[in-house]
Amino acid sequence: QSVLTQPPSVSGAPGQRVTISCTGTSSNIGSNFDVHWYQHLPGRAPKLLIYGNNNRPSGVPDRFSGSKSGTSASLAITGLQAEDEADYYCHSFDNDLRGMLFGGGTTLTVL
Amino acid sequence: DVQLVQSGAEVKKSGESLKISCRGSGYSFTSSWIGWVRLVPGKGLEWMGNIYPDDSDTTYSPSFQGQVTMSADKSISTAYLQWSSLKASDTAIYFCARRGLVGATTSAFDIWGQGTMVTVSS
């Protein structure tokens, strides 16, 4: 079980907004370490969606946004599209583990 | 184009050794950390460790310390991940990734290799 907790699955209809949470502790997100988010489609390499809590790399649509507060972070996806169906992971650093860690991952289903 | 290209799929037996590679191009390979990430089918991503190709400084996840060895040859812009004695539980897809885009405190993996599937039979 990951130290960064994500819901195993979320779903939404096309056009809707969904959020994916990433709950950490005082040794990682709560210690002000950045949270990054990745999208992973089976058979493909993971893709960086959000870095530094709320920054989008060039080419990532503004439908994707990130936020962080306290010991938690969230990824929001608006205007859901069928192509958004994928696994999503949060990523941060942990003082106690003295290294990086990923959340357990969330599978997004577009209904 | 900035890219990381990994070596091809491997099928091995328990107890055998293995070294997989990750070659960078399109950027200064010695200026960015390279991380290794494991994906077990049906499970999530796991960070294994990072290596800085310029001086081969390494940081391992406690879960993988002593289980794998990371190395790099900066003359050919290539990072390696190796096992001295594989186990069936090492069956997974292994990704290398560049720590590139920087937030306020840590950097994200912005460029990923295509992954190397390692299958270990017992």
Tab-separated table of C-alpha atoms in Angstrom:
chain	number	residue	atom	x	y	z
A	1	GLN	CA	0.000	0.000	0.000
A	2	SER	CA	1.441	3.342	-1.061
A	3	VAL	CA	2.092	6.169	1.399
A	4	LEU	CA	0.294	8.398	-1.116
A	5	THR	CA	-3.331	7.287	-1.194
A	6	GLN	CA	-5.445	7.614	-4.321
A	7	PRO	CA	-8.943	6.278	-4.974
A	8	PRO	CA	-8.679	3.071	-7.028
A	9	SER	CA	-11.177	4.322	-9.575
A	10	VAL	CA	-13.236	7.314	-10.653
A	11	SER	CA	-15.666	7.748	-13.507
A	12	GLY	CA	-17.534	10.440	-15.370
A	13	ALA	CA	-19.558	11.059	-18.490
A	14	PRO	CA	-18.124	12.872	-21.491
A	15	GLY	CA	-18.042	16.606	-20.873
A	16	GLN	CA	-18.164	16.276	-17.105
A	17	ARG	CA	-15.533	17.239	-14.528
A	18	VAL	CA	-13.769	14.703	-12.333
A	19	THR	CA	-11.182	15.061	-9.600
A	20	ILE	CA	-8.609	12.578	-8.383
A	21	SER	CA	-7.248	12.997	-4.887
A	22	CYS	CA	-3.806	12.141	-3.562
A	23	THR	CA	-3.622	12.034	0.223
A	24	GLY	CA	-0.227	12.068	1.858
A	25	THR	CA	1.263	12.750	5.264
A	26	SER	CA	3.402	15.283	7.077
A	27	SER	CA	6.541	13.554	5.766
A	28	ASN	CA	5.733	14.091	2.091
A	29	ILE	CA	3.062	16.431	0.717
A	30	GLY	CA	2.690	18.059	4.138
A	31	SER	CA	6.418	18.865	4.155
A	32	ASN	CA	5.820	21.105	1.163
A	33	PHE	CA	7.265	18.739	-1.402
A	34	ASP	CA	5.888	19.222	-4.900
A	35	VAL	CA	3.276	16.880	-6.311
A	36	HIS	CA	3.436	15.813	-9.941
A	37	TRP	CA	0.788	13.941	-11.933
A	38	TYR	CA	1.104	11.417	-14.757
A	39	GLN	CA	-1.300	9.788	-17.190
A	40	HIS	CA	-0.614	6.204	-18.209
A	41	LEU	CA	-2.283	4.392	-21.050
A	42	PRO	CA	-1.645	0.615	-21.216
A	43	GLY	CA	1.199	-0.195	-23.546
A	44	ARG	CA	2.473	3.367	-23.554
A	45	ALA	CA	4.986	5.332	-21.539
A	46	PRO	CA	3.555	7.450	-18.718
A	47	LYS	CA	3.031	11.097	-19.639
A	48	LEU	CA	3.650	14.065	-17.357
A	49	LEU	CA	0.443	16.104	-16.944
A	50	ILE	CA	1.186	18.422	-14.025
A	51	TYR	CA	4.468	19.332	-12.363
A	52	GLY	CA	5.146	21.409	-9.284
A	53	ASN	CA	1.555	21.012	-8.017
A	54	ASN	CA	-0.166	23.144	-10.646
A	55	ASN	CA	2.014	23.642	-13.726
A	56	ARG	CA	1.260	22.144	-17.117
A	57	PRO	CA	4.073	21.129	-19.458
A	58	SER	CA	3.870	22.468	-22.963
A	59	GLY	CA	1.256	20.610	-24.978
A	60	VAL	CA	-0.935	19.468	-22.087
A	61	PRO	CA	-4.474	20.822	-22.520
A	62	ASP	CA	-5.768	23.289	-19.943
A	63	ARG	CA	-8.570	20.823	-19.197
A	64	PHE	CA	-6.047	19.329	-16.772
A	65	SER	CA	-5.234	21.236	-13.589
A	66	GLY	CA	-3.610	20.507	-10.254
A	67	SER	CA	-3.873	21.857	-6.755
A	68	LYS	CA	-2.378	21.175	-3.347
A	69	SER	CA	-3.439	21.964	0.181
A	70	GLY	CA	-2.001	20.685	3.430
A	71	THR	CA	-1.235	16.993	3.114
A	72	SER	CA	-3.322	16.436	-0.024
A	73	ALA	CA	-3.275	17.225	-3.710
A	74	SER	CA	-5.830	16.904	-6.480
A	75	LEU	CA	-5.931	16.535	-10.226
A	76	ALA	CA	-9.000	17.943	-11.961
A	77	ILE	CA	-10.060	17.075	-15.484
A	78	THR	CA	-12.796	19.126	-17.102
A	79	GLY	CA	-14.642	18.459	-20.341
A	80	LEU	CA	-14.003	14.715	-20.071
A	81	GLN	CA	-13.182	12.977	-23.323
A	82	ALA	CA	-13.036	9.296	-24.194
A	83	GLU	CA	-9.279	9.619	-24.729
A	84	ASP	CA	-8.858	10.582	-21.063
A	85	GLU	CA	-9.627	7.014	-20.032
A	86	ALA	CA	-6.344	5.940	-18.413
A	87	ASP	CA	-4.531	5.391	-15.126
A	88	TYR	CA	-3.424	8.496	-13.239
A	89	TYR	CA	-0.620	8.670	-10.677
A	90	CYS	CA	0.548	11.308	-8.235
A	91	HIS	CA	4.260	11.547	-7.401
A	92	SER	CA	6.144	13.280	-4.621
A	93	PHE	CA	9.080	12.979	-2.240
A	94	ASP	CA	9.076	11.558	1.267
A	95	ASN	CA	11.400	12.636	4.067
A	96	ASP	CA	11.027	9.424	6.073
A	97	LEU	CA	11.643	7.192	3.055
A	98	ARG	CA	14.339	9.594	1.848
A	99	GLY	CA	13.180	9.121	-1.682
A	100	MET	CA	10.479	9.511	-4.263
A	101	LEU	CA	7.179	7.708	-4.235
A	102	PHE	CA	4.116	7.290	-6.404
A	103	GLY	CA	0.514	7.051	-5.382
A	104	GLY	CA	-1.235	3.751	-5.905
A	105	GLY	CA	-2.867	4.992	-9.100
A	106	THR	CA	-6.447	5.769	-10.111
A	107	THR	CA	-8.238	4.291	-13.092
A	108	LEU	CA	-10.462	6.810	-14.838
A	109	THR	CA	-13.401	5.396	-16.765
A	110	VAL	CA	-15.277	7.633	-19.197
A	111	LEU	CA	-18.862	6.360	-19.220
B	1	ASP	CA	13.693	15.411	-30.399
B	2	VAL	CA	14.438	14.761	-26.767
B	3	GLN	CA	13.998	11.077	-26.145
B	4	LEU	CA	14.983	8.053	-24.122
B	5	VAL	CA	15.197	4.764	-25.980
B	6	GLN	CA	15.273	1.542	-23.995
B	7	SER	CA	16.518	-1.893	-24.899
B	8	GLY	CA	14.121	-4.595	-25.991
B	9	ALA	CA	12.058	-7.145	-24.119
B	10	GLU	CA	13.862	-9.874	-22.208
B	11	VAL	CA	12.841	-13.398	-21.214
B	12	LYS	CA	15.017	-14.963	-18.539
B	13	LYS	CA	15.058	-17.761	-15.998
B	14	SER	CA	15.287	-17.341	-12.218
B	15	GLY	CA	18.856	-16.957	-11.098
B	16	GLU	CA	20.096	-15.454	-14.354
B	17	SER	CA	21.637	-12.001	-14.615
B	18	LEU	CA	20.350	-9.148	-16.747
B	19	LYS	CA	21.313	-5.613	-17.734
B	20	ILE	CA	18.861	-3.339	-19.559
B	21	SER	CA	19.695	0.030	-21.055
B	22	CYS	CA	18.288	3.500	-21.615
B	23	ARG	CA	19.928	5.801	-24.171
B	24	GLY	CA	19.244	9.503	-24.156
B	25	SER	CA	19.382	11.852	-27.112
B	26	GLY	CA	18.445	15.399	-28.003
B	27	TYR	CA	19.630	16.925	-24.713
B	28	SER	CA	22.664	17.063	-22.447
B	29	PHE	CA	22.522	13.578	-20.924
B	30	THR	CA	24.930	14.452	-18.127
B	31	SER	CA	22.855	17.380	-16.875
B	32	SER	CA	19.728	15.568	-15.667
B	33	TRP	CA	19.031	12.738	-13.263
B	34	ILE	CA	17.623	9.543	-14.747
B	35	GLY	CA	15.111	7.563	-12.712
B	36	TRP	CA	14.018	3.948	-13.000
B	37	VAL	CA	10.387	3.030	-12.406
B	38	ARG	CA	8.819	-0.420	-12.198
B	39	LEU	CA	5.312	-1.309	-13.321
B	40	VAL	CA	4.068	-4.740	-12.311
B	41	PRO	CA	1.039	-5.812	-14.389
B	42	GLY	CA	-2.090	-5.066	-12.383
B	43	LYS	CA	-0.197	-2.898	-9.903
B	44	GLY	CA	1.029	0.683	-9.928
B	45	LEU	CA	4.215	2.564	-10.632
B	46	GLU	CA	7.090	2.104	-8.158
B	47	TRP	CA	10.119	4.350	-7.980
B	48	MET	CA	13.299	2.255	-7.907
B	49	GLY	CA	16.004	4.894	-7.802
B	50	ASN	CA	17.798	7.697	-9.603
B	51	ILE	CA	21.235	8.104	-11.130
B	52	TYR	CA	23.108	11.244	-12.163
B	53	PRO	CA	24.976	10.264	-15.338
B	54	ASP	CA	27.703	12.866	-14.977
B	55	ASP	CA	29.221	11.321	-11.844
B	56	SER	CA	27.076	8.158	-11.436
B	57	ASP	CA	25.776	9.359	-8.077
B	58	THR	CA	22.861	7.109	-7.171
B	59	THR	CA	19.856	7.110	-4.846
B	60	TYR	CA	17.936	3.884	-4.312
B	61	SER	CA	14.485	3.283	-2.955
B	62	PRO	CA	14.768	1.239	0.253
B	63	SER	CA	12.581	-1.376	-1.463
B	64	PHE	CA	15.147	-1.908	-4.214
B	65	GLN	CA	18.431	-1.225	-2.418
B	66	GLY	CA	20.599	-4.305	-2.808
B	67	GLN	CA	18.207	-5.865	-5.313
B	68	VAL	CA	19.329	-3.954	-8.427
B	69	THR	CA	22.288	-1.866	-9.535
B	70	MET	CA	22.054	1.345	-11.531
B	71	SER	CA	24.989	2.573	-13.601
B	72	ALA	CA	25.685	4.938	-16.477
B	73	ASP	CA	28.168	5.441	-19.292
B	74	LYS	CA	28.125	9.123	-20.098
B	75	SER	CA	30.354	8.652	-23.134
B	76	ILE	CA	27.455	6.945	-24.903
B	77	SER	CA	24.607	8.723	-23.068
B	78	THR	CA	23.300	5.470	-21.641
B	79	ALA	CA	21.983	4.441	-18.249
B	80	TYR	CA	21.692	0.844	-17.120
B	81	LEU	CA	19.683	-1.216	-14.667
B	82	GLN	CA	20.988	-4.625	-13.761
B	83	TRP	CA	20.204	-7.702	-11.725
B	84	SER	CA	22.728	-10.309	-10.631
B	85	SER	CA	20.161	-12.995	-9.881
B	86	LEU	CA	16.639	-12.554	-11.200
B	87	LYS	CA	13.532	-13.772	-9.402
B	88	ALA	CA	10.085	-14.482	-10.821
B	89	SER	CA	8.835	-11.484	-8.838
B	90	ASP	CA	11.054	-9.232	-10.993
B	91	THR	CA	8.649	-9.797	-13.898
B	92	ALA	CA	7.514	-6.287	-14.803
B	93	ILE	CA	7.854	-3.404	-17.215
B	94	TYR	CA	10.789	-1.137	-16.391
B	95	PHE	CA	10.790	2.503	-17.450
B	96	CYS	CA	13.609	4.991	-17.390
B	97	ALA	CA	12.659	8.644	-17.138
B	98	ARG	CA	14.424	11.999	-17.075
B	99	ARG	CA	14.003	14.263	-14.071
B	100	GLY	CA	13.445	17.453	-15.989
B	101	LEU	CA	10.776	20.013	-15.261
B	102	VAL	CA	11.368	21.522	-11.849
B	103	GLY	CA	8.782	22.596	-9.343
B	104	ALA	CA	9.641	24.624	-6.271
B	105	THR	CA	11.148	21.698	-4.385
B	106	THR	CA	11.441	18.628	-6.609
B	107	SER	CA	11.619	17.781	-10.287
B	108	ALA	CA	9.196	15.672	-12.270
B	109	PHE	CA	9.858	12.910	-14.753
B	110	ASP	CA	9.210	14.782	-17.990
B	111	ILE	CA	10.612	12.396	-20.603
B	112	TRP	CA	10.045	8.642	-20.405
B	113	GLY	CA	11.505	5.701	-22.255
B	114	GLN	CA	9.145	3.318	-23.986
B	115	GLY	CA	9.637	0.653	-21.318
B	116	THR	CA	11.385	-2.723	-21.252
B	117	MET	CA	9.315	-5.804	-20.470
B	118	VAL	CA	11.235	-8.301	-18.364
B	119	THR	CA	9.748	-11.775	-17.949
B	120	VAL	CA	11.355	-14.159	-15.482
B	121	SER	CA	10.267	-17.779	-15.353
B	122	SER	CA	10.832	-19.890	-12.265
